[in-house]
């Protein structure tokens, strides 16, 4: 971690609780880098998170005002805070299970209302912290602790869902695309209205295990092999895109 960024962290809580090789550590640093680079006043920030591994990114690690809320509810808490104090720069950081399953309605309606906040969704395609249950982002056929014979349901395309709901900025990148990711985070933070960044963040402990990939670096290689530029993806059929991720910007206002 670079020296200039240390001031943003509660250094006394390190090391993080993330498993070795978890993508969330990369994402935690990328968010701070983006905020620092655009000079967004740190004291104007409010971070809200729900329940799950990704929800630990801001709280306790960021030396800032944080709300570690109920499962699925960080967008609702963030909405209330923004209405009470419109001067706050409100950022929600949580996982795919939290934001897209139990919190799915809060997410799409906040996008529809175009509430001025940034939502960063760490998508690892599984419930990591609770032991590896199927998530609404798990691929068709994925084996998880609750789908031992394979997931019978197709996943949400979260970025397209939020874009269709009316967000002002939507992008999806992997933690392996760090420069693009930081650029997207900066744009999202500077967007007036609802902005959404979906971040593909590998979970070696649960998703890797069920995918039959033991080493974290192999899971990162596997994820990289599944990324497709969203402009190229536009001419690909749904069958070709199954199991892949279109990455790039989907909505720019
Ligand atoms: Fe990361 Fe998965 Fe471990 Fe949670 S369970 S900290 S998501 S690797
Ligand atoms: Mg998850």
mmCIF file of N, CA and C in Angstrom, residues 85-209:
data_model
loop_
_atom_site.group_PDB
_atom_site.id
_atom_site.type_symbol
_atom_site.label_atom_id
_atom_site.label_comp_id
_atom_site.label_asym_id
_atom_site.label_seq_id
_atom_site.Cartn_x
_atom_site.Cartn_y
_atom_site.Cartn_z
ATOM 1 N N UNK A 85 -28.929 14.534 4.789
ATOM 2 C CA UNK A 85 -27.816 15.457 4.550
ATOM 3 C C UNK A 85 -27.344 15.335 3.101
ATOM 4 N N UNK A 86 -27.939 16.115 2.199
ATOM 5 C CA UNK A 86 -27.605 16.000 0.779
ATOM 6 C C UNK A 86 -26.145 16.327 0.465
ATOM 7 N N UNK A 87 -25.420 16.933 1.410
ATOM 8 C CA UNK A 87 -24.014 17.264 1.151
ATOM 9 C C UNK A 87 -23.073 16.062 1.283
ATOM 10 N N UNK A 88 -23.586 14.979 1.833
ATOM 11 C CA UNK A 88 -22.741 13.790 1.987
ATOM 12 C C UNK A 88 -22.456 13.151 0.635
ATOM 13 N N UNK A 89 -21.264 12.637 0.475
ATOM 14 C CA UNK A 89 -20.949 11.761 -0.663
ATOM 15 C C UNK A 89 -21.140 10.331 -0.173
ATOM 16 N N UNK A 90 -22.240 9.747 -0.589
ATOM 17 C CA UNK A 90 -22.638 8.451 -0.044
ATOM 18 C C UNK A 90 -22.203 7.320 -0.975
ATOM 19 N N UNK A 91 -21.499 6.361 -0.394
ATOM 20 C CA UNK A 91 -20.988 5.219 -1.174
ATOM 21 C C UNK A 91 -21.376 3.927 -0.469
ATOM 22 N N UNK A 92 -22.071 3.069 -1.196
ATOM 23 C CA UNK A 92 -22.432 1.741 -0.673
ATOM 24 C C UNK A 92 -21.429 0.732 -1.222
ATOM 25 N N UNK A 93 -20.881 -0.087 -0.332
ATOM 26 C CA UNK A 93 -19.968 -1.161 -0.765
ATOM 27 C C UNK A 93 -20.494 -2.460 -0.172
ATOM 28 N N UNK A 94 -20.879 -3.396 -1.018
ATOM 29 C CA UNK A 94 -21.385 -4.660 -0.491
ATOM 30 C C UNK A 94 -21.272 -5.737 -1.553
ATOM 31 N N UNK A 95 -21.718 -6.934 -1.210
ATOM 32 C CA UNK A 95 -21.548 -8.056 -2.125
ATOM 33 C C UNK A 95 -22.774 -8.321 -2.980
ATOM 34 N N UNK A 96 -22.646 -9.292 -3.864
ATOM 35 C CA UNK A 96 -23.736 -9.622 -4.780
ATOM 36 C C UNK A 96 -24.909 -10.263 -4.043
ATOM 37 N N UNK A 97 -24.638 -11.106 -3.044
ATOM 38 C CA UNK A 97 -25.733 -11.700 -2.289
ATOM 39 C C UNK A 97 -26.516 -10.626 -1.563
ATOM 40 N N UNK A 98 -25.791 -9.706 -0.932
ATOM 41 C CA UNK A 98 -26.419 -8.642 -0.148
ATOM 42 C C UNK A 98 -27.225 -7.682 -1.030
ATOM 43 N N UNK A 99 -26.621 -7.252 -2.138
ATOM 44 C CA UNK A 99 -27.241 -6.189 -2.949
ATOM 45 C C UNK A 99 -28.242 -6.710 -3.971
ATOM 46 N N UNK A 100 -28.035 -7.961 -4.439
ATOM 47 C CA UNK A 100 -28.872 -8.422 -5.556
ATOM 48 C C UNK A 100 -29.914 -9.452 -5.148
ATOM 49 N N UNK A 101 -29.755 -10.073 -3.959
ATOM 50 C CA UNK A 101 -30.755 -11.039 -3.505
ATOM 51 C C UNK A 101 -31.680 -10.331 -2.520
ATOM 52 N N UNK A 102 -31.334 -10.351 -1.249
ATOM 53 C CA UNK A 102 -32.236 -9.752 -0.250
ATOM 54 C C UNK A 102 -32.384 -8.242 -0.469
ATOM 55 N N UNK A 103 -31.342 -7.602 -0.994
ATOM 56 C CA UNK A 103 -31.419 -6.152 -1.213
ATOM 57 C C UNK A 103 -31.770 -5.749 -2.635
ATOM 58 N N UNK A 104 -32.201 -6.699 -3.442
ATOM 59 C CA UNK A 104 -32.423 -6.424 -4.867
ATOM 60 C C UNK A 104 -33.404 -5.301 -5.150
ATOM 61 N N UNK A 105 -34.487 -5.275 -4.372
ATOM 62 C CA UNK A 105 -35.477 -4.219 -4.631
ATOM 63 C C UNK A 105 -34.956 -2.834 -4.279
ATOM 64 N N UNK A 106 -34.213 -2.748 -3.172
ATOM 65 C CA UNK A 106 -33.633 -1.444 -2.824
ATOM 66 C C UNK A 106 -32.718 -0.953 -3.948
ATOM 67 N N UNK A 107 -31.960 -1.895 -4.503
ATOM 68 C CA UNK A 107 -30.998 -1.539 -5.550
ATOM 69 C C UNK A 107 -31.717 -0.989 -6.782
ATOM 70 N N UNK A 108 -32.683 -1.721 -7.296
ATOM 71 C CA UNK A 108 -33.302 -1.280 -8.560
ATOM 72 C C UNK A 108 -34.141 -0.013 -8.363
ATOM 73 N N UNK A 109 -34.755 0.132 -7.205
ATOM 74 C CA UNK A 109 -35.576 1.339 -7.012
ATOM 75 C C UNK A 109 -34.717 2.576 -6.754
ATOM 76 N N UNK A 110 -33.587 2.393 -6.106
ATOM 77 C CA UNK A 110 -32.674 3.542 -5.935
ATOM 78 C C UNK A 110 -32.148 3.979 -7.303
ATOM 79 N N UNK A 111 -31.889 2.995 -8.176
ATOM 80 C CA UNK A 111 -31.452 3.328 -9.542
ATOM 81 C C UNK A 111 -32.580 4.023 -10.301
ATOM 82 N N UNK A 112 -33.786 3.499 -10.178
ATOM 83 C CA UNK A 112 -34.949 4.102 -10.854
ATOM 84 C C UNK A 112 -35.161 5.538 -10.390
ATOM 85 N N UNK A 113 -34.985 5.761 -9.096
ATOM 86 C CA UNK A 113 -35.183 7.120 -8.551
ATOM 87 C C UNK A 113 -33.973 8.002 -8.835
ATOM 88 N N UNK A 114 -32.917 7.396 -9.325
ATOM 89 C CA UNK A 114 -31.676 8.096 -9.633
ATOM 90 C C UNK A 114 -31.157 8.904 -8.434
ATOM 91 N N UNK A 115 -31.193 8.246 -7.281
ATOM 92 C CA UNK A 115 -30.700 8.884 -6.053
ATOM 93 C C UNK A 115 -29.191 9.091 -6.174
ATOM 94 N N UNK A 116 -28.741 10.239 -5.725
ATOM 95 C CA UNK A 116 -27.330 10.604 -5.892
ATOM 96 C C UNK A 116 -26.448 9.826 -4.909
ATOM 97 N N UNK A 117 -26.024 8.643 -5.351
ATOM 98 C CA UNK A 117 -25.099 7.828 -4.539
ATOM 99 C C UNK A 117 -24.335 6.900 -5.476
ATOM 100 N N UNK A 118 -23.259 6.332 -4.953
ATOM 101 C CA UNK A 118 -22.484 5.344 -5.714
ATOM 102 C C UNK A 118 -22.613 3.999 -5.028
ATOM 103 N N UNK A 119 -22.980 2.998 -5.791
ATOM 104 C CA UNK A 119 -23.053 1.638 -5.246
ATOM 105 C C UNK A 119 -21.976 0.789 -5.918
ATOM 106 N N UNK A 120 -21.125 0.192 -5.097
ATOM 107 C CA UNK A 120 -20.050 -0.667 -5.599
ATOM 108 C C UNK A 120 -20.364 -2.090 -5.151
ATOM 109 N N UNK A 121 -20.614 -2.942 -6.119
ATOM 110 C CA UNK A 121 -21.004 -4.319 -5.810
ATOM 111 C C UNK A 121 -19.853 -5.271 -6.110
ATOM 112 N N UNK A 122 -19.332 -5.896 -5.076
ATOM 113 C CA UNK A 122 -18.284 -6.910 -5.254
ATOM 114 C C UNK A 122 -18.974 -8.226 -5.594
ATOM 115 N N UNK A 123 -18.847 -8.640 -6.834
ATOM 116 C CA UNK A 123 -19.550 -9.846 -7.299
ATOM 117 C C UNK A 123 -18.575 -11.024 -7.354
ATOM 118 N N UNK A 124 -18.794 -11.983 -6.427
ATOM 119 C CA UNK A 124 -17.978 -13.206 -6.472
ATOM 120 C C UNK A 124 -18.831 -14.413 -6.819
ATOM 121 N N UNK A 125 -20.079 -14.174 -7.213
ATOM 122 C CA UNK A 125 -20.990 -15.213 -7.719
ATOM 123 C C UNK A 125 -21.397 -16.250 -6.670
ATOM 124 N N UNK A 126 -21.293 -15.857 -5.389
ATOM 125 C CA UNK A 126 -21.616 -16.835 -4.341
ATOM 126 C C UNK A 126 -21.809 -16.089 -3.015
ATOM 127 N N UNK A 127 -22.463 -16.743 -2.058
ATOM 128 C CA UNK A 127 -22.444 -16.246 -0.684
ATOM 129 C C UNK A 127 -21.167 -16.778 -0.045
ATOM 130 N N UNK A 128 -20.184 -15.909 0.121
ATOM 131 C CA UNK A 128 -18.884 -16.352 0.632
ATOM 132 C C UNK A 128 -18.889 -16.562 2.129
ATOM 133 N N UNK A 129 -19.283 -15.516 2.872
ATOM 134 C CA UNK A 129 -19.110 -15.532 4.323
ATOM 135 C C UNK A 129 -19.947 -16.615 5.008
ATOM 136 N N UNK A 130 -21.106 -16.933 4.418
ATOM 137 C CA UNK A 130 -22.008 -17.874 5.096
ATOM 138 C C UNK A 130 -21.793 -19.313 4.630
ATOM 139 N N UNK A 131 -20.773 -19.552 3.828
ATOM 140 C CA UNK A 131 -20.415 -20.946 3.568
ATOM 141 C C UNK A 131 -20.581 -21.442 2.152
ATOM 142 N N UNK A 132 -20.905 -20.546 1.195
ATOM 143 C CA UNK A 132 -20.900 -20.981 -0.200
ATOM 144 C C UNK A 132 -22.248 -21.382 -0.751
ATOM 145 N N UNK A 133 -23.300 -20.613 -0.394
ATOM 146 C CA UNK A 133 -24.624 -20.888 -0.959
ATOM 147 C C UNK A 133 -24.776 -20.229 -2.328
ATOM 148 N N UNK A 134 -25.731 -20.742 -3.120
ATOM 149 C CA UNK A 134 -25.971 -20.175 -4.446
ATOM 150 C C UNK A 134 -26.461 -18.725 -4.311
ATOM 151 N N UNK A 135 -26.027 -17.877 -5.233
ATOM 152 C CA UNK A 135 -26.425 -16.463 -5.248
ATOM 153 C C UNK A 135 -27.161 -16.183 -6.562
ATOM 154 N N UNK A 136 -27.851 -15.050 -6.653
ATOM 155 C CA UNK A 136 -28.541 -14.743 -7.912
ATOM 156 C C UNK A 136 -27.571 -14.432 -9.054
ATOM 157 N N UNK A 137 -26.286 -14.420 -8.743
ATOM 158 C CA UNK A 137 -25.251 -14.176 -9.756
ATOM 159 C C UNK A 137 -24.484 -15.453 -10.109
ATOM 160 N N UNK A 138 -24.797 -16.565 -9.425
ATOM 161 C CA UNK A 138 -24.114 -17.838 -9.732
ATOM 162 C C UNK A 138 -24.514 -18.263 -11.135
ATOM 163 N N UNK A 139 -23.564 -18.882 -11.839
ATOM 164 C CA UNK A 139 -23.852 -19.319 -13.209
ATOM 165 C C UNK A 139 -24.791 -20.514 -13.225
ATOM 166 N N UNK A 140 -25.492 -20.646 -14.318
ATOM 167 C CA UNK A 140 -26.295 -21.832 -14.580
ATOM 168 C C UNK A 140 -25.377 -23.053 -14.475
ATOM 169 N N UNK A 141 -25.772 -24.026 -13.671
ATOM 170 C CA UNK A 141 -24.974 -25.256 -13.542
ATOM 171 C C UNK A 141 -23.922 -25.199 -12.452
ATOM 172 N N UNK A 142 -23.701 -24.022 -11.836
ATOM 173 C CA UNK A 142 -22.686 -23.918 -10.769
ATOM 174 C C UNK A 142 -23.035 -24.832 -9.592
ATOM 175 N N UNK A 143 -22.046 -25.561 -9.125
ATOM 176 C CA UNK A 143 -22.226 -26.367 -7.919
ATOM 177 C C UNK A 143 -21.918 -25.488 -6.713
ATOM 178 N N UNK A 144 -22.832 -25.463 -5.755
ATOM 179 C CA UNK A 144 -22.601 -24.729 -4.508
ATOM 180 C C UNK A 144 -23.121 -25.610 -3.379
ATOM 181 N N UNK A 145 -23.029 -25.102 -2.146
ATOM 182 C CA UNK A 145 -23.473 -25.929 -1.017
ATOM 183 C C UNK A 145 -24.993 -26.155 -1.084
ATOM 184 N N UNK A 146 -25.729 -25.232 -1.691
ATOM 185 C CA UNK A 146 -27.187 -25.399 -1.796
ATOM 186 C C UNK A 146 -27.634 -25.880 -3.178
ATOM 187 N N UNK A 147 -26.685 -26.025 -4.106
ATOM 188 C CA UNK A 147 -27.033 -26.582 -5.421
ATOM 189 C C UNK A 147 -26.030 -27.702 -5.755
ATOM 190 N N UNK A 148 -26.062 -28.783 -4.968
ATOM 191 C CA UNK A 148 -25.052 -29.845 -5.160
ATOM 192 C C UNK A 148 -25.154 -30.517 -6.523
ATOM 193 N N UNK A 149 -26.323 -30.422 -7.185
ATOM 194 C CA UNK A 149 -26.474 -31.019 -8.516
ATOM 195 C C UNK A 149 -26.415 -29.966 -9.614
ATOM 196 N N UNK A 150 -25.992 -28.753 -9.247
ATOM 197 C CA UNK A 150 -25.863 -27.685 -10.254
ATOM 198 C C UNK A 150 -27.002 -26.691 -10.138
ATOM 199 N N UNK A 151 -26.664 -25.425 -10.298
ATOM 200 C CA UNK A 151 -27.659 -24.355 -10.204
ATOM 201 C C UNK A 151 -28.631 -24.437 -11.395
ATOM 202 N N UNK A 152 -29.929 -24.598 -11.133
ATOM 203 C CA UNK A 152 -30.872 -24.714 -12.252
ATOM 204 C C UNK A 152 -31.307 -23.362 -12.814
ATOM 205 N N UNK A 153 -30.845 -22.262 -12.188
ATOM 206 C CA UNK A 153 -31.340 -20.929 -12.587
ATOM 207 C C UNK A 153 -30.241 -20.092 -13.239
ATOM 208 N N UNK A 154 -30.597 -19.309 -14.244
ATOM 209 C CA UNK A 154 -29.590 -18.430 -14.857
ATOM 210 C C UNK A 154 -29.300 -17.231 -13.955
ATOM 211 N N UNK A 155 -28.121 -16.628 -14.098
ATOM 212 C CA UNK A 155 -27.784 -15.489 -13.225
ATOM 213 C C UNK A 155 -28.394 -14.171 -13.707
ATOM 214 N N UNK A 156 -28.507 -13.241 -12.782
ATOM 215 C CA UNK A 156 -28.767 -11.848 -13.145
ATOM 216 C C UNK A 156 -27.544 -11.291 -13.856
ATOM 217 N N UNK A 157 -27.771 -10.459 -14.852
ATOM 218 C CA UNK A 157 -26.698 -9.599 -15.353
ATOM 219 C C UNK A 157 -26.883 -8.284 -14.598
ATOM 220 N N UNK A 158 -26.137 -8.142 -13.504
ATOM 221 C CA UNK A 158 -26.395 -7.021 -12.575
ATOM 222 C C UNK A 158 -26.246 -5.653 -13.231
ATOM 223 N N UNK A 159 -25.209 -5.504 -14.041
ATOM 224 C CA UNK A 159 -25.000 -4.181 -14.656
ATOM 225 C C UNK A 159 -26.149 -3.825 -15.590
ATOM 226 N N UNK A 160 -26.601 -4.820 -16.355
ATOM 227 C CA UNK A 160 -27.705 -4.531 -17.274
ATOM 228 C C UNK A 160 -29.005 -4.287 -16.512
ATOM 229 N N UNK A 161 -29.168 -4.970 -15.407
ATOM 230 C CA UNK A 161 -30.362 -4.773 -14.573
ATOM 231 C C UNK A 161 -30.423 -3.334 -14.060
ATOM 232 N N UNK A 162 -29.310 -2.883 -13.508
ATOM 233 C CA UNK A 162 -29.268 -1.536 -12.922
ATOM 234 C C UNK A 162 -29.339 -0.468 -14.027
ATOM 235 N N UNK A 163 -28.725 -0.767 -15.169
ATOM 236 C CA UNK A 163 -28.809 0.171 -16.300
ATOM 237 C C UNK A 163 -30.266 0.311 -16.748
ATOM 238 N N UNK A 164 -30.956 -0.814 -16.848
ATOM 239 C CA UNK A 164 -32.357 -0.784 -17.296
ATOM 240 C C UNK A 164 -33.240 -0.051 -16.290
ATOM 241 N N UNK A 165 -32.841 -0.105 -15.015
ATOM 242 C CA UNK A 165 -33.636 0.563 -13.974
ATOM 243 C C UNK A 165 -33.479 2.079 -14.012
ATOM 244 N N UNK A 166 -32.437 2.581 -14.675
ATOM 245 C CA UNK A 166 -32.336 4.033 -14.841
ATOM 246 C C UNK A 166 -31.123 4.712 -14.255
ATOM 247 N N UNK A 167 -30.079 3.942 -13.928
ATOM 248 C CA UNK A 167 -28.876 4.557 -13.330
ATOM 249 C C UNK A 167 -28.191 5.513 -14.305
ATOM 250 N N UNK A 168 -27.466 6.474 -13.746
ATOM 251 C CA UNK A 168 -26.779 7.483 -14.568
ATOM 252 C C UNK A 168 -25.400 7.028 -15.027
ATOM 253 N N UNK A 169 -24.803 6.097 -14.297
ATOM 254 C CA UNK A 169 -23.492 5.561 -14.709
ATOM 255 C C UNK A 169 -23.433 4.103 -14.276
ATOM 256 N N UNK A 170 -23.057 3.238 -15.205
ATOM 257 C CA UNK A 170 -22.929 1.804 -14.897
ATOM 258 C C UNK A 170 -21.689 1.257 -15.599
ATOM 259 N N UNK A 171 -20.857 0.562 -14.837
ATOM 260 C CA UNK A 171 -19.674 -0.085 -15.429
ATOM 261 C C UNK A 171 -19.414 -1.394 -14.706
ATOM 262 N N UNK A 172 -18.762 -2.305 -15.422
ATOM 263 C CA UNK A 172 -18.363 -3.582 -14.801
ATOM 264 C C UNK A 172 -16.918 -3.882 -15.193
ATOM 265 N N UNK A 173 -16.098 -4.118 -14.180
ATOM 266 C CA UNK A 173 -14.713 -4.527 -14.414
ATOM 267 C C UNK A 173 -14.332 -5.555 -13.357
ATOM 268 N N UNK A 174 -13.260 -6.257 -13.659
ATOM 269 C CA UNK A 174 -12.725 -7.239 -12.721
ATOM 270 C C UNK A 174 -11.589 -6.590 -11.921
ATOM 271 N N UNK A 175 -11.289 -7.152 -10.752
ATOM 272 C CA UNK A 175 -10.134 -6.641 -9.986
ATOM 273 C C UNK A 175 -8.830 -6.890 -10.745
ATOM 274 N N UNK A 176 -8.874 -7.740 -11.762
ATOM 275 C CA UNK A 176 -7.681 -7.963 -12.592
ATOM 276 C C UNK A 176 -7.485 -6.833 -13.603
ATOM 277 N N UNK A 177 -8.485 -5.965 -13.754
ATOM 278 C CA UNK A 177 -8.401 -4.834 -14.705
ATOM 279 C C UNK A 177 -8.275 -3.535 -13.904
ATOM 280 N N UNK A 178 -7.235 -3.462 -13.109
ATOM 281 C CA UNK A 178 -7.186 -2.457 -12.046
ATOM 282 C C UNK A 178 -7.251 -1.013 -12.566
ATOM 283 N N UNK A 179 -6.590 -0.726 -13.693
ATOM 284 C CA UNK A 179 -6.588 0.654 -14.183
ATOM 285 C C UNK A 179 -7.980 1.061 -14.676
ATOM 286 N N UNK A 180 -8.615 0.168 -15.394
ATOM 287 C CA UNK A 180 -9.981 0.446 -15.845
ATOM 288 C C UNK A 180 -10.931 0.562 -14.650
ATOM 289 N N UNK A 181 -10.696 -0.307 -13.677
ATOM 290 C CA UNK A 181 -11.574 -0.301 -12.499
ATOM 291 C C UNK A 181 -11.467 1.035 -11.758
ATOM 292 N N UNK A 182 -10.252 1.497 -11.519
ATOM 293 C CA UNK A 182 -10.071 2.764 -10.790
ATOM 294 C C UNK A 182 -10.674 3.923 -11.587
ATOM 295 N N UNK A 183 -10.490 3.883 -12.905
ATOM 296 C CA UNK A 183 -11.070 4.933 -13.749
ATOM 297 C C UNK A 183 -12.596 4.944 -13.638
ATOM 298 N N UNK A 184 -13.173 3.756 -13.643
ATOM 299 C CA UNK A 184 -14.639 3.647 -13.533
ATOM 300 C C UNK A 184 -15.111 4.125 -12.160
ATOM 301 N N UNK A 185 -14.367 3.796 -11.125
ATOM 302 C CA UNK A 185 -14.740 4.238 -9.776
ATOM 303 C C UNK A 185 -14.703 5.760 -9.681
ATOM 304 N N UNK A 186 -13.705 6.366 -10.302
ATOM 305 C CA UNK A 186 -13.610 7.839 -10.289
ATOM 306 C C UNK A 186 -14.823 8.445 -10.984
ATOM 307 N N UNK A 187 -15.153 7.882 -12.136
ATOM 308 C CA UNK A 187 -16.305 8.421 -12.879
ATOM 309 C C UNK A 187 -17.585 8.245 -12.072
ATOM 310 N N UNK A 188 -17.726 7.074 -11.457
ATOM 311 C CA UNK A 188 -18.935 6.807 -10.668
ATOM 312 C C UNK A 188 -19.050 7.805 -9.517
ATOM 313 N N UNK A 189 -17.935 8.038 -8.830
ATOM 314 C CA UNK A 189 -17.959 8.963 -7.691
ATOM 315 C C UNK A 189 -18.294 10.383 -8.129
ATOM 316 N N UNK A 190 -17.914 10.736 -9.340
ATOM 317 C CA UNK A 190 -18.141 12.100 -9.835
ATOM 318 C C UNK A 190 -19.477 12.258 -10.550
ATOM 319 N N UNK A 191 -20.211 11.176 -10.681
ATOM 320 C CA UNK A 191 -21.509 11.235 -11.372
ATOM 321 C C UNK A 191 -22.566 11.815 -10.448
ATOM 322 N N UNK A 192 -23.334 12.726 -10.982
ATOM 323 C CA UNK A 192 -24.475 13.256 -10.219
ATOM 324 C C UNK A 192 -25.633 12.311 -10.513
ATOM 325 N N UNK A 193 -26.195 11.700 -9.493
ATOM 326 C CA UNK A 193 -27.237 10.706 -9.710
ATOM 327 C C UNK A 193 -26.719 9.336 -9.298
ATOM 328 N N UNK A 194 -27.458 8.307 -9.647
ATOM 329 C CA UNK A 194 -27.130 6.960 -9.188
ATOM 330 C C UNK A 194 -26.054 6.339 -10.067
ATOM 331 N N UNK A 195 -24.951 5.933 -9.460
ATOM 332 C CA UNK A 195 -23.887 5.281 -10.231
ATOM 333 C C UNK A 195 -23.620 3.910 -9.636
ATOM 334 N N UNK A 196 -23.256 2.984 -10.511
ATOM 335 C CA UNK A 196 -23.107 1.584 -10.102
ATOM 336 C C UNK A 196 -21.867 0.991 -10.748
ATOM 337 N N UNK A 197 -20.997 0.432 -9.934
ATOM 338 C CA UNK A 197 -19.829 -0.270 -10.473
ATOM 339 C C UNK A 197 -19.878 -1.709 -9.950
ATOM 340 N N UNK A 198 -19.993 -2.634 -10.880
ATOM 341 C CA UNK A 198 -19.966 -4.064 -10.538
ATOM 342 C C UNK A 198 -18.522 -4.533 -10.659
ATOM 343 N N UNK A 199 -18.006 -5.096 -9.597
ATOM 344 C CA UNK A 199 -16.596 -5.477 -9.572
ATOM 345 C C UNK A 199 -16.488 -6.992 -9.404
ATOM 346 N N UNK A 200 -15.936 -7.643 -10.394
ATOM 347 C CA UNK A 200 -15.763 -9.097 -10.333
ATOM 348 C C UNK A 200 -14.574 -9.386 -9.437
ATOM 349 N N UNK A 201 -14.842 -10.012 -8.291
ATOM 350 C CA UNK A 201 -13.838 -10.143 -7.227
ATOM 351 C C UNK A 201 -13.759 -11.602 -6.789
ATOM 352 N N UNK A 202 -12.716 -12.329 -7.186
ATOM 353 C CA UNK A 202 -12.675 -13.765 -6.938
ATOM 354 C C UNK A 202 -12.714 -14.162 -5.452
ATOM 355 N N UNK A 203 -13.449 -15.221 -5.185
ATOM 356 C CA UNK A 203 -13.528 -15.827 -3.846
ATOM 357 C C UNK A 203 -12.915 -17.219 -3.937
ATOM 358 N N UNK A 204 -11.605 -17.331 -3.656
ATOM 359 C CA UNK A 204 -10.964 -18.643 -3.759
ATOM 360 C C UNK A 204 -11.545 -19.657 -2.774
ATOM 361 N N UNK A 205 -11.925 -19.190 -1.583
ATOM 362 C CA UNK A 205 -12.333 -20.125 -0.535
ATOM 363 C C UNK A 205 -13.629 -20.856 -0.872
ATOM 364 N N UNK A 206 -14.623 -20.120 -1.355
ATOM 365 C CA UNK A 206 -15.897 -20.775 -1.629
ATOM 366 C C UNK A 206 -16.107 -21.018 -3.124
ATOM 367 N N UNK A 207 -16.061 -19.964 -3.918
ATOM 368 C CA UNK A 207 -16.356 -20.148 -5.345
ATOM 369 C C UNK A 207 -15.283 -21.012 -6.012
ATOM 370 N N UNK A 208 -14.027 -20.757 -5.650
ATOM 371 C CA UNK A 208 -12.928 -21.539 -6.218
ATOM 372 C C UNK A 208 -13.068 -23.017 -5.877
ATOM 373 N N UNK A 209 -13.423 -23.258 -4.621
ATOM 374 C CA UNK A 209 -13.571 -24.650 -4.166
ATOM 375 C C UNK A 209 -14.630 -25.367 -5.010
#
